[in-house]
XYZ file of C-alpha atoms in Angstrom:
651
model
C 0.000 0.000 0.000
C 1.433 3.301 -1.009
C 0.915 6.856 -2.132
C 1.361 7.886 -5.764
C 1.640 11.278 -7.448
C 2.882 12.834 -10.656
C 2.292 15.066 -13.638
C 2.091 15.112 -17.412
C 2.848 18.383 -19.167
C 1.703 18.868 -22.757
C 4.170 21.659 -23.444
C 7.455 22.904 -22.044
C 6.000 26.046 -20.444
C 7.117 26.821 -16.936
C 10.561 26.749 -15.457
C 9.809 25.022 -12.171
C 12.104 22.313 -10.876
C 10.335 19.110 -11.885
C 12.243 16.936 -9.462
C 11.508 19.224 -6.518
C 7.826 19.637 -7.481
C 7.098 15.924 -7.804
C 9.116 15.116 -4.685
C 7.011 17.596 -2.718
C 3.816 16.088 -4.145
C 4.892 12.574 -3.202
C 6.176 13.591 0.224
C 2.731 15.007 1.032
C 1.685 11.327 1.016
C 4.430 10.094 3.350
C 1.791 8.826 5.808
C 0.640 6.405 3.089
C 4.202 5.303 2.386
C 6.643 5.887 5.230
C 9.205 3.253 4.209
C 10.661 4.420 0.879
C 10.391 7.133 -1.769
C 11.187 7.346 -5.455
C 10.829 9.564 -8.525
C 11.077 8.736 -12.211
C 10.922 11.459 -14.831
C 11.410 12.077 -18.523
C 11.279 15.823 -18.842
C 11.583 15.670 -22.621
C 8.464 13.484 -22.785
C 6.718 15.698 -20.213
C 6.129 12.969 -17.627
C 7.118 12.657 -13.961
C 6.043 9.891 -11.553
C 6.425 9.970 -7.783
C 5.980 7.236 -5.199
C 5.875 6.749 -1.423
C 6.121 3.130 -0.341
C 4.576 1.182 2.501
C 6.547 -2.054 2.254
C 4.271 -5.095 2.487
C 5.630 -7.578 -0.089
C 9.341 -7.869 -0.900
C 10.771 -5.468 1.641
C 14.040 -5.241 -0.289
C 15.113 -2.616 -2.821
C 13.677 -4.906 -5.521
C 10.256 -3.516 -4.626
C 11.324 0.119 -5.106
C 9.055 2.318 -7.228
C 8.446 3.833 -9.708
C 9.338 0.615 -11.517
C 10.180 -0.049 -15.171
C 8.899 -3.157 -16.972
C 11.387 -5.819 -18.187
C 11.075 -4.609 -21.781
C 11.563 -0.998 -20.757
C 8.270 0.010 -22.382
C 6.188 0.681 -19.268
C 6.838 2.666 -16.108
C 4.395 2.443 -13.195
C 3.759 4.141 -9.895
C 1.424 1.763 -8.140
C -0.703 1.793 -4.980
C -2.320 -1.422 -3.831
C -1.972 -5.177 -3.773
C -2.402 -7.908 -6.389
C -3.555 -10.849 -4.326
C -3.165 -13.343 -7.189
C 0.357 -12.237 -8.114
C 1.775 -15.706 -7.452
C -0.677 -17.336 -9.868
C 0.042 -14.641 -12.455
C 3.749 -15.254 -12.042
C 3.231 -18.939 -12.838
C 1.124 -18.012 -15.878
C 3.932 -15.760 -17.068
C 6.934 -17.938 -16.321
C 5.742 -21.395 -15.364
C 7.495 -22.749 -12.296
C 10.808 -21.101 -13.196
C 12.283 -18.626 -10.735
C 14.643 -17.186 -13.309
C 14.206 -13.741 -14.754
C 12.702 -12.171 -11.637
C 14.551 -9.577 -9.597
C 12.407 -9.950 -6.502
C 8.969 -11.170 -5.426
C 6.860 -7.990 -5.425
C 3.440 -7.876 -7.018
C 4.454 -4.694 -8.875
C 7.126 -6.600 -10.790
C 4.518 -9.209 -11.752
C 2.103 -6.505 -12.893
C 4.712 -4.990 -15.211
C 5.674 -8.373 -16.641
C 1.995 -9.047 -17.333
C 1.664 -5.704 -19.085
C 4.682 -6.514 -21.245
C 3.187 -9.891 -22.164
C -0.506 -9.102 -22.540
C -0.948 -5.333 -22.663
C -3.196 -3.258 -20.420
C -6.577 -4.243 -21.872
C -5.943 -7.986 -21.530
C -4.150 -7.729 -18.171
C -6.809 -5.899 -16.148
C -9.424 -8.713 -16.210
C -6.762 -11.087 -14.856
C -6.039 -8.978 -11.780
C -7.500 -9.810 -8.388
C -6.667 -6.929 -6.125
C -7.155 -3.403 -4.908
C -5.170 -0.772 -6.739
C -4.820 2.630 -8.273
C -1.879 3.221 -10.577
C -0.423 5.540 -13.176
C 1.144 3.724 -16.130
C 3.355 5.506 -18.635
C 3.629 3.826 -22.059
C 6.974 5.033 -23.413
C 6.336 3.574 -26.875
C 2.983 5.280 -27.465
C 3.634 8.274 -25.171
C 0.400 7.728 -23.283
C -0.428 7.919 -19.594
C -3.064 5.535 -18.238
C -4.709 6.159 -14.858
C -6.399 2.990 -13.565
C -8.513 2.121 -10.520
C -9.669 -1.236 -9.081
C -13.111 -2.698 -9.723
C -14.895 -1.703 -6.493
C -13.002 1.511 -5.724
C -10.930 0.464 -2.726
C -7.970 2.696 -3.623
C -8.297 6.396 -4.520
C -6.919 8.458 -7.397
C -7.501 12.190 -8.038
C -6.487 14.069 -11.170
C -7.069 17.395 -12.869
C -5.852 19.736 -15.589
C -4.254 23.046 -14.689
C -3.612 24.773 -17.964
C -1.826 22.148 -20.043
C -0.446 20.313 -17.021
C -2.168 17.201 -15.657
C -1.650 16.567 -11.948
C -2.609 13.319 -10.213
C -2.248 11.749 -6.791
C -3.699 9.387 -4.214
C -5.018 12.321 -2.196
C -5.775 15.953 -2.931
C -2.967 17.115 -0.669
C -0.468 15.856 -3.261
C -1.984 17.927 -6.085
C -2.112 21.001 -3.879
C 1.669 20.938 -3.447
C 2.278 21.715 -7.139
C 2.610 25.417 -8.051
C 0.161 25.056 -10.945
C -2.695 23.939 -8.659
C -5.548 26.401 -8.162
C -8.238 25.799 -5.548
C -11.761 26.784 -6.582
C -14.538 25.129 -4.618
C -17.090 23.362 -6.781
C -20.485 24.473 -5.463
C -22.298 21.780 -7.410
C -20.102 19.129 -5.775
C -20.795 20.779 -2.420
C -24.518 20.241 -3.035
C -23.851 16.572 -3.767
C -21.827 16.362 -0.563
C -24.770 17.564 1.523
C -26.968 14.837 0.070
C -24.445 11.992 0.395
C -22.329 13.224 3.366
C -19.352 12.729 1.048
C -18.357 13.933 -2.426
C -19.204 11.093 -4.833
C -16.978 10.148 -7.754
C -16.241 11.381 -10.339
C -16.489 14.758 -8.602
C -14.182 16.317 -6.044
C -14.668 19.393 -3.904
C -12.551 21.403 -6.361
C -13.502 22.584 -9.818
C -11.560 20.786 -12.519
C -10.355 17.990 -10.209
C -11.854 14.534 -10.620
C -11.884 11.241 -8.794
C -11.286 8.279 -11.049
C -14.422 6.090 -10.703
C -14.130 2.406 -9.780
C -13.150 0.033 -12.612
C -12.214 2.960 -14.839
C -9.298 3.989 -17.028
C -8.433 7.473 -18.217
C -5.901 7.670 -21.034
C -4.025 10.889 -21.823
C -1.935 11.309 -24.955
C 1.219 13.363 -24.602
C 0.532 14.791 -28.066
C -3.181 15.328 -27.422
C -5.317 18.003 -25.801
C -6.813 18.137 -22.295
C -10.280 16.595 -22.095
C -12.622 18.529 -19.807
C -14.546 16.663 -18.499
C -12.474 13.512 -18.923
C -13.673 10.424 -20.782
C -13.762 7.303 -18.602
C -13.378 3.835 -20.067
C -14.777 0.978 -17.960
C -13.066 -2.421 -17.971
C -15.621 -4.017 -15.558
C -19.135 -2.990 -14.581
C -21.161 -3.699 -11.455
C -24.163 -2.571 -13.511
C -23.599 -5.462 -15.934
C -22.808 -7.917 -13.133
C -26.050 -7.008 -11.340
C -28.138 -7.095 -14.486
C -26.765 -10.464 -15.519
C -28.246 -11.762 -12.280
C -28.914 -15.428 -11.808
C -26.653 -17.634 -13.897
C -26.476 -21.391 -14.257
C -25.647 -21.948 -10.600
C -27.236 -24.453 -8.275
C -30.236 -22.990 -6.468
C -29.982 -25.544 -3.660
C -29.326 -23.391 -0.592
C -27.093 -25.907 1.145
C -24.949 -26.112 -1.971
C -24.786 -22.320 -2.179
C -23.516 -22.140 1.393
C -20.744 -24.622 0.555
C -19.789 -22.718 -2.586
C -19.796 -19.403 -0.773
C -17.668 -20.625 2.117
C -15.102 -22.089 -0.267
C -14.956 -18.873 -2.291
C -14.784 -16.513 0.691
C -12.179 -18.677 2.385
C -10.031 -18.434 -0.737
C -10.509 -14.651 -0.821
C -9.319 -14.506 2.787
C -6.395 -16.826 2.030
C -5.155 -14.566 -0.754
C -5.306 -11.575 1.579
C -3.089 -13.275 4.154
C -0.070 -12.863 1.852
C 2.297 -10.487 3.641
C 5.928 -10.042 4.615
C 4.916 -7.929 7.632
C 2.679 -8.591 10.679
C -1.014 -8.991 9.903
C -4.292 -8.921 11.872
C -7.978 -8.027 11.599
C -10.564 -5.540 12.796
C -13.152 -7.377 14.914
C -16.377 -5.684 15.946
C -18.128 -8.902 16.927
C -20.673 -8.420 14.140
C -21.523 -10.918 11.417
C -19.092 -9.737 8.740
C -15.891 -9.166 10.706
C -16.492 -12.337 12.745
C -16.807 -14.379 9.547
C -13.586 -12.942 8.136
C -11.714 -13.632 11.387
C -13.135 -17.162 11.624
C -11.878 -17.983 8.122
C -8.516 -16.376 8.916
C -8.128 -18.421 12.094
C -9.081 -21.606 10.277
C -6.112 -21.104 7.922
C -3.603 -19.895 10.506
C -1.259 -22.017 12.569
C -1.035 -19.256 15.182
C -3.695 -17.154 16.908
C -4.873 -14.348 14.625
C -4.377 -10.882 16.085
C -7.692 -9.048 16.382
C -8.502 -5.487 17.403
C -11.521 -3.589 18.655
C -12.376 -0.373 20.479
C -14.782 -0.165 23.388
C -16.893 2.804 24.492
C -18.319 3.725 27.887
C -21.793 4.260 26.425
C -23.435 0.797 26.168
C -25.660 1.998 23.317
C -22.562 2.214 21.112
C -20.280 -0.415 22.625
C -19.718 -3.777 20.896
C -16.503 -4.699 22.675
C -18.026 -7.474 24.792
C -19.399 -9.159 21.669
C -16.011 -8.870 19.969
C -14.295 -10.336 23.027
C -16.729 -13.260 23.089
C -16.071 -14.084 19.424
C -12.327 -13.695 19.913
C -12.446 -15.988 22.930
C -14.339 -18.672 21.038
C -11.991 -18.536 18.042
C -8.873 -18.299 20.189
C -7.488 -15.102 18.690
C -4.899 -12.849 20.295
C -7.319 -10.045 21.039
C -6.495 -6.418 21.830
C -9.160 -4.009 23.046
C -8.783 -0.272 23.477
C -11.201 1.375 25.896
C -11.687 4.938 24.730
C -13.108 7.823 26.693
C -15.271 10.619 25.307
C -12.151 12.797 25.407
C -10.255 10.296 23.239
C -12.947 10.441 20.588
C -13.378 14.193 20.746
C -9.633 14.703 20.363
C -9.891 13.133 16.896
C -12.332 15.778 15.603
C -9.800 18.580 14.901
C -7.696 16.152 12.837
C -10.461 14.917 10.545
C -10.178 17.561 7.835
C -6.463 16.816 7.427
C -6.976 13.050 7.385
C -9.866 13.076 4.904
C -8.523 15.914 2.748
C -11.933 16.998 1.474
C -15.275 17.360 3.242
C -16.399 13.991 4.619
C -19.164 13.663 7.190
C -19.703 10.017 8.101
C -19.251 10.367 11.866
C -18.111 6.742 12.143
C -14.869 8.121 10.724
C -13.939 8.879 14.346
C -13.942 5.298 15.718
C -12.419 4.138 12.412
C -9.451 6.436 13.018
C -9.156 5.129 16.590
C -9.241 1.448 15.619
C -6.693 2.120 12.856
C -4.321 3.803 15.287
C -4.646 0.940 17.762
C -4.118 -1.720 15.102
C -1.069 -0.002 13.593
C 0.683 -0.207 16.959
C 0.771 -3.986 16.504
C 0.555 -4.860 12.777
C 0.970 -3.283 9.324
C -1.898 -5.089 7.554
C -5.456 -5.607 8.790
C -8.377 -7.435 7.214
C -11.820 -5.832 7.379
C -15.398 -7.069 7.057
C -16.632 -4.189 4.898
C -18.795 -4.947 1.864
C -20.928 -7.715 3.340
C -23.921 -5.445 3.919
C -24.137 -4.143 0.351
C -23.610 -7.538 -1.265
C -25.691 -9.769 0.990
C -28.536 -7.563 2.197
C -27.257 -6.497 5.596
C -28.718 -3.016 5.970
C -31.986 -2.648 7.839
C -33.421 -0.582 4.992
C -33.535 -3.655 2.739
C -36.159 -5.150 5.060
C -37.591 -1.943 6.443
C -38.385 -0.036 3.216
C -40.468 -2.789 1.534
C -42.284 -3.515 4.798
C -43.145 0.138 5.449
C -44.078 0.757 1.827
C -46.570 -2.121 1.812
C -48.242 -0.632 4.882
C -48.344 3.041 3.891
C -48.913 2.760 0.133
C -52.745 2.601 0.451
C -52.795 5.831 2.507
C -53.278 9.154 0.676
C -50.013 11.053 0.290
C -51.376 14.241 1.963
C -52.283 12.199 5.048
C -48.825 10.659 5.147
C -47.251 14.119 4.925
C -49.367 15.338 7.842
C -48.490 12.335 10.016
C -44.801 12.776 9.192
C -44.870 16.454 10.144
C -46.603 15.717 13.451
C -44.174 12.896 14.259
C -41.113 15.076 13.645
C -42.433 17.774 15.957
C -41.858 15.384 18.843
C -38.096 15.422 19.602
C -36.154 12.187 19.294
C -35.288 12.294 22.982
C -38.970 12.382 23.838
C -39.588 9.324 21.664
C -36.672 7.600 23.440
C -38.291 8.360 26.803
C -41.660 7.043 25.610
C -40.067 3.775 24.478
C -38.223 3.461 27.780
C -41.536 3.719 29.627
C -43.361 1.106 27.554
C -40.391 -1.170 26.812
C -41.203 -3.629 29.655
C -44.560 -4.513 28.048
C -43.425 -4.515 24.397
C -42.708 -7.716 22.466
C -39.009 -8.501 21.957
C -39.123 -7.386 18.308
C -39.730 -3.803 19.483
C -36.629 -3.780 21.689
C -34.746 -1.470 19.331
C -31.716 0.735 19.841
C -32.089 4.546 19.496
C -35.878 4.332 18.853
C -36.273 8.101 18.570
C -33.870 8.234 15.636
C -35.736 5.419 13.894
C -39.126 7.045 14.466
C -37.805 10.211 12.848
C -36.398 8.186 9.944
C -39.867 6.704 9.494
C -41.344 10.189 9.411
C -38.780 11.223 6.820
C -39.869 8.540 4.349
C -43.633 8.551 4.900
C -44.387 11.133 2.166
C -42.507 9.164 -0.542
C -44.328 8.607 -3.838
C -42.820 5.140 -4.378
C -40.323 2.749 -2.815
C -37.328 4.068 -4.770
C -38.099 7.585 -3.564
C -38.342 6.139 -0.058
C -34.881 4.615 -0.460
C -33.462 7.878 -1.797
C -34.926 9.719 1.187
C -33.388 7.228 3.639
C -29.970 7.550 2.034
C -29.994 11.347 1.680
C -29.070 13.835 4.371
C -30.185 17.193 2.927
C -32.909 16.300 0.440
C -32.783 19.639 -1.418
C -29.146 20.668 -1.049
C -29.088 23.076 -3.993
C -31.437 25.320 -1.994
C -28.867 25.481 0.793
C -25.689 25.926 -1.305
C -25.766 29.356 -2.881
C -25.279 29.423 -6.650
C -25.345 25.645 -6.996
C -27.084 23.122 -9.195
C -26.954 19.544 -7.924
C -25.567 17.299 -10.691
C -27.133 13.947 -11.391
C -25.458 10.982 -9.750
C -25.902 7.233 -9.657
C -28.487 7.785 -6.919
C -30.638 10.227 -8.893
C -30.006 9.282 -12.547
C -32.690 6.635 -12.998
C -31.695 6.123 -16.630
C -28.373 4.632 -15.500
C -29.966 2.038 -13.222
C -29.831 -1.639 -14.179
C -32.993 -3.523 -15.027
C -33.510 -5.556 -11.857
C -36.467 -7.661 -10.881
C -37.105 -6.253 -7.415
C -36.573 -2.964 -5.553
C -34.390 -4.516 -2.841
C -31.835 -5.653 -5.409
C -31.876 -2.140 -6.848
C -31.192 -0.686 -3.390
C -28.260 -3.056 -2.943
C -26.880 -2.101 -6.349
C -27.180 1.622 -5.656
C -25.440 1.184 -2.299
C -22.724 -0.746 -4.126
C -21.986 2.101 -6.557
C -22.521 5.048 -4.189
C -22.386 4.448 -0.437
C -19.765 1.685 -0.567
C -17.043 3.325 -2.721
C -17.732 6.975 -1.867
C -18.321 6.645 1.878
C -17.346 3.291 3.415
C -14.174 2.666 1.426
C -13.066 6.302 1.647
C -13.582 6.190 5.410
C -11.478 3.049 5.798
C -8.757 4.027 3.332
C -8.072 7.501 4.731
C -8.273 6.396 8.373
C -6.010 3.380 7.936
C -3.523 5.037 5.601
C -3.239 8.088 7.851
C -1.163 5.821 10.106
C 0.419 3.653 7.410
C -1.920 0.679 7.920
C -3.043 -1.405 4.960
C -6.702 -2.517 5.142
C -7.772 -5.500 3.022
C -11.405 -6.365 2.289
C -12.109 -10.033 1.375
C -15.814 -9.455 0.620
C -14.774 -7.189 -2.252
C -12.826 -9.867 -4.078
C -14.499 -9.516 -7.482
C -15.281 -13.241 -7.523
C -17.260 -12.820 -4.282
C -19.029 -9.783 -5.726
C -20.013 -11.677 -8.865
C -21.122 -14.679 -6.806
C -23.307 -12.459 -4.609
C -25.119 -11.101 -7.652
C -25.630 -14.595 -9.089
C -27.567 -16.040 -6.138
C -31.303 -15.593 -5.512
C -32.446 -12.814 -3.217
C -33.774 -15.285 -0.631
C -30.186 -16.504 -0.126
C -29.375 -13.001 1.134
C -32.618 -11.908 2.801
C -34.442 -14.786 4.394
C -37.361 -14.632 6.857
C -36.862 -10.898 7.302
C -33.192 -11.260 8.185
C -30.289 -10.074 6.047
C -26.961 -11.720 5.204
C -28.433 -15.222 5.332
C -25.532 -16.800 3.437
C -22.895 -15.149 5.615
C -24.758 -16.218 8.754
C -24.808 -19.848 7.583
C -21.061 -19.827 7.014
C -20.375 -18.117 10.326
C -22.575 -20.594 12.214
C -20.153 -23.347 11.181
C -17.417 -21.612 13.179
C -19.071 -19.447 15.857
C -22.266 -20.198 17.835
C -25.099 -17.943 16.664
C -25.761 -16.835 20.237
C -22.493 -14.875 20.156
C -23.332 -12.853 17.031
C -27.109 -12.894 16.637
C -28.073 -9.416 17.827
C -29.440 -6.203 16.275
C -27.114 -4.409 13.871
C -25.364 -1.517 15.593
C -22.981 0.023 13.103
C -20.057 2.152 14.211
C -22.021 4.970 15.833
C -21.376 7.707 18.345
C -23.614 9.927 20.519
C -23.121 12.794 18.080
C -26.321 14.623 19.014
C -25.366 14.813 22.679
C -21.834 15.897 21.818
C -23.132 18.847 19.817
C -25.179 19.976 22.823
C -22.286 19.362 25.201
C -18.520 19.190 24.663
C -18.624 20.169 20.975
C -21.153 22.964 21.358
C -18.681 25.854 21.552
C -16.690 24.521 18.570
C -19.870 24.054 16.541
C -21.302 27.442 17.459
C -18.194 29.162 16.144
C -18.291 27.257 12.844
C -22.044 27.800 12.407
C -22.055 31.497 13.321
C -24.389 33.498 11.099
C -21.826 36.224 10.374
C -19.249 33.609 9.416
C -21.656 31.800 7.080
C -22.672 35.052 5.387
C -19.067 36.151 4.966
C -18.043 32.859 3.350
C -21.101 32.968 1.073
C -21.419 29.230 0.475
C -24.604 28.529 2.445
C -27.914 30.179 3.129
C -27.500 30.650 6.896
C -31.229 30.619 7.749
C -31.963 26.868 7.562
C -28.661 26.002 9.238
C -29.262 28.371 12.131
C -32.835 27.071 12.495
C -31.666 23.454 12.751
C -28.890 24.427 15.141
C -31.316 26.301 17.392
C -33.750 23.374 17.424
C -30.972 20.913 18.144
C -29.292 22.682 21.049
C -32.661 23.461 22.646
C -33.799 19.841 22.350
C -36.795 20.730 20.158
C -35.267 18.744 17.309
C -32.564 16.209 16.493
C -30.378 17.199 13.557
C -26.913 15.760 14.313
C -26.193 14.410 10.835
C -27.414 17.450 8.902
C -25.349 19.676 11.161
C -22.311 17.384 11.012
C -22.328 17.741 7.211
C -22.059 21.516 7.516
C -19.580 21.341 10.386
C -17.219 19.027 8.527
C -17.254 21.344 5.499
C -16.635 24.378 7.691
C -13.855 22.627 9.581
C -12.248 21.578 6.288
C -12.666 25.076 4.850
C -10.979 26.678 7.839
C -7.934 24.503 7.193
C -7.611 25.713 3.592
C -6.532 29.220 4.553
């Protein structure tokens, strides 16, 4: 895992020191690659590549980058891991060990490119990666990203100079960079709580989408906006749907366990210490169970515990770890520990990002890095196998409310939201002793308000969009903005799927997963030089998940059926069968308490008017309602606060 940066200049204008410029760009990513640094440039051709290395495979100088292919045709600066590099090496050279300088996956990638070319090589790769490939023969630069979007890559034209890097902070180090905030992207951010690809917070700077290639000719002209070429498509995988696979559920469980176990096995390849995040939930427990099954020593597992029992899963993680016999490390964090992370978030995430679970993700990454350099994660299971409550909740609610007139639903929703979430929590506490077990839900007030939010929906897809949106009309809040279409709102780009739940899972897979979840994990882990690997996002697992019937994912009102069946073979269900918690924090209470002064300064009306990005009125109204307890708006306010905190760091 590494940090990459570089530039391509289409003319010889400018007299800056190329070596110094690219070195400064790459060094801005030293947290991603603390172990080694390198630069390759051909000033006559207009190309410069920079690299910061986190040494995982082949710790010797034979893994140094940028690296040139055996033929001399290709030069690459590469971030990521090819998990099947050993199999590719056999395909390229049989069982012979001759002709190889070392045993890095980067060397194998370049040999494959020499043999097969880029177009034929990419489908053979099983890994997470983002790389810049310079073709010296054709004088072309290819920017490439992995299928599911695990690794990031930003790029943009500044005059006739293309800048690219793993994070925005690398681009900003070049003297040609100009920072103009993209108000349309800011509107998207308020809906998604992150800036979705291909946009970035800056005008003229793009994120390379998952499974995409951008090719730039050294003798061409800048393309604005860029043209993306896809070498793999989740849209096509989802639409292809059920293939000629056994529909016998027992057989599917066997096939899935074998496939996931192999995905885990490939991700255990490392020349440095390795462990796993363990929350005690279904997904991380399954990954750890399959790791432990293949390990001759206890797997090292890590979790964080919180004082507030509503947000603490540490006892569940400890129980799973005890059953599996892992070497388990738990960090008990205080409210002060978590609050101390807040001022660092804008630097870690580099552009506005408002998923508040970023805070515990930073903490677990810091803990884990004290012990290992690589950690496996259970991310991706929810989107692929129906784990989110909304996959059950939306169809159930829609069936009940659809017969009711929409005006009535709007009125009920308005009345429900007038009752503060804390009041609903108190009501549930009073009646909880006489309620059936199925109504014993965590944070009931929040869920009642979520119900009120979706009641006015015209159809189930609008209900889903409401559930997954923060500000539902962000262009009214961001002055001078027009919200662009995205995968969430562009219905013409949706695959033709047989049921709305599958559509929800697909949309989560192309929006929430790459733009939120994977960004959260990548930036948090790489901020401390920790490589996070995600077995559920092995493309073979992804394709398998979309080839099985929906009832193998959602069964009897419960999600992740297939994962649960595999896990039950290794861990008793009593240890993991509990309501989904997520990685939450008492954000609402924080904003009324220890974060109130900080938030008040960032949300000051004079400040908002002076900056001229937001209409202050709705923000001040929500803030007033929140601090007084008349309303609960932690996530809407966190969106604005994270932008304001990021903005204050730009000056």
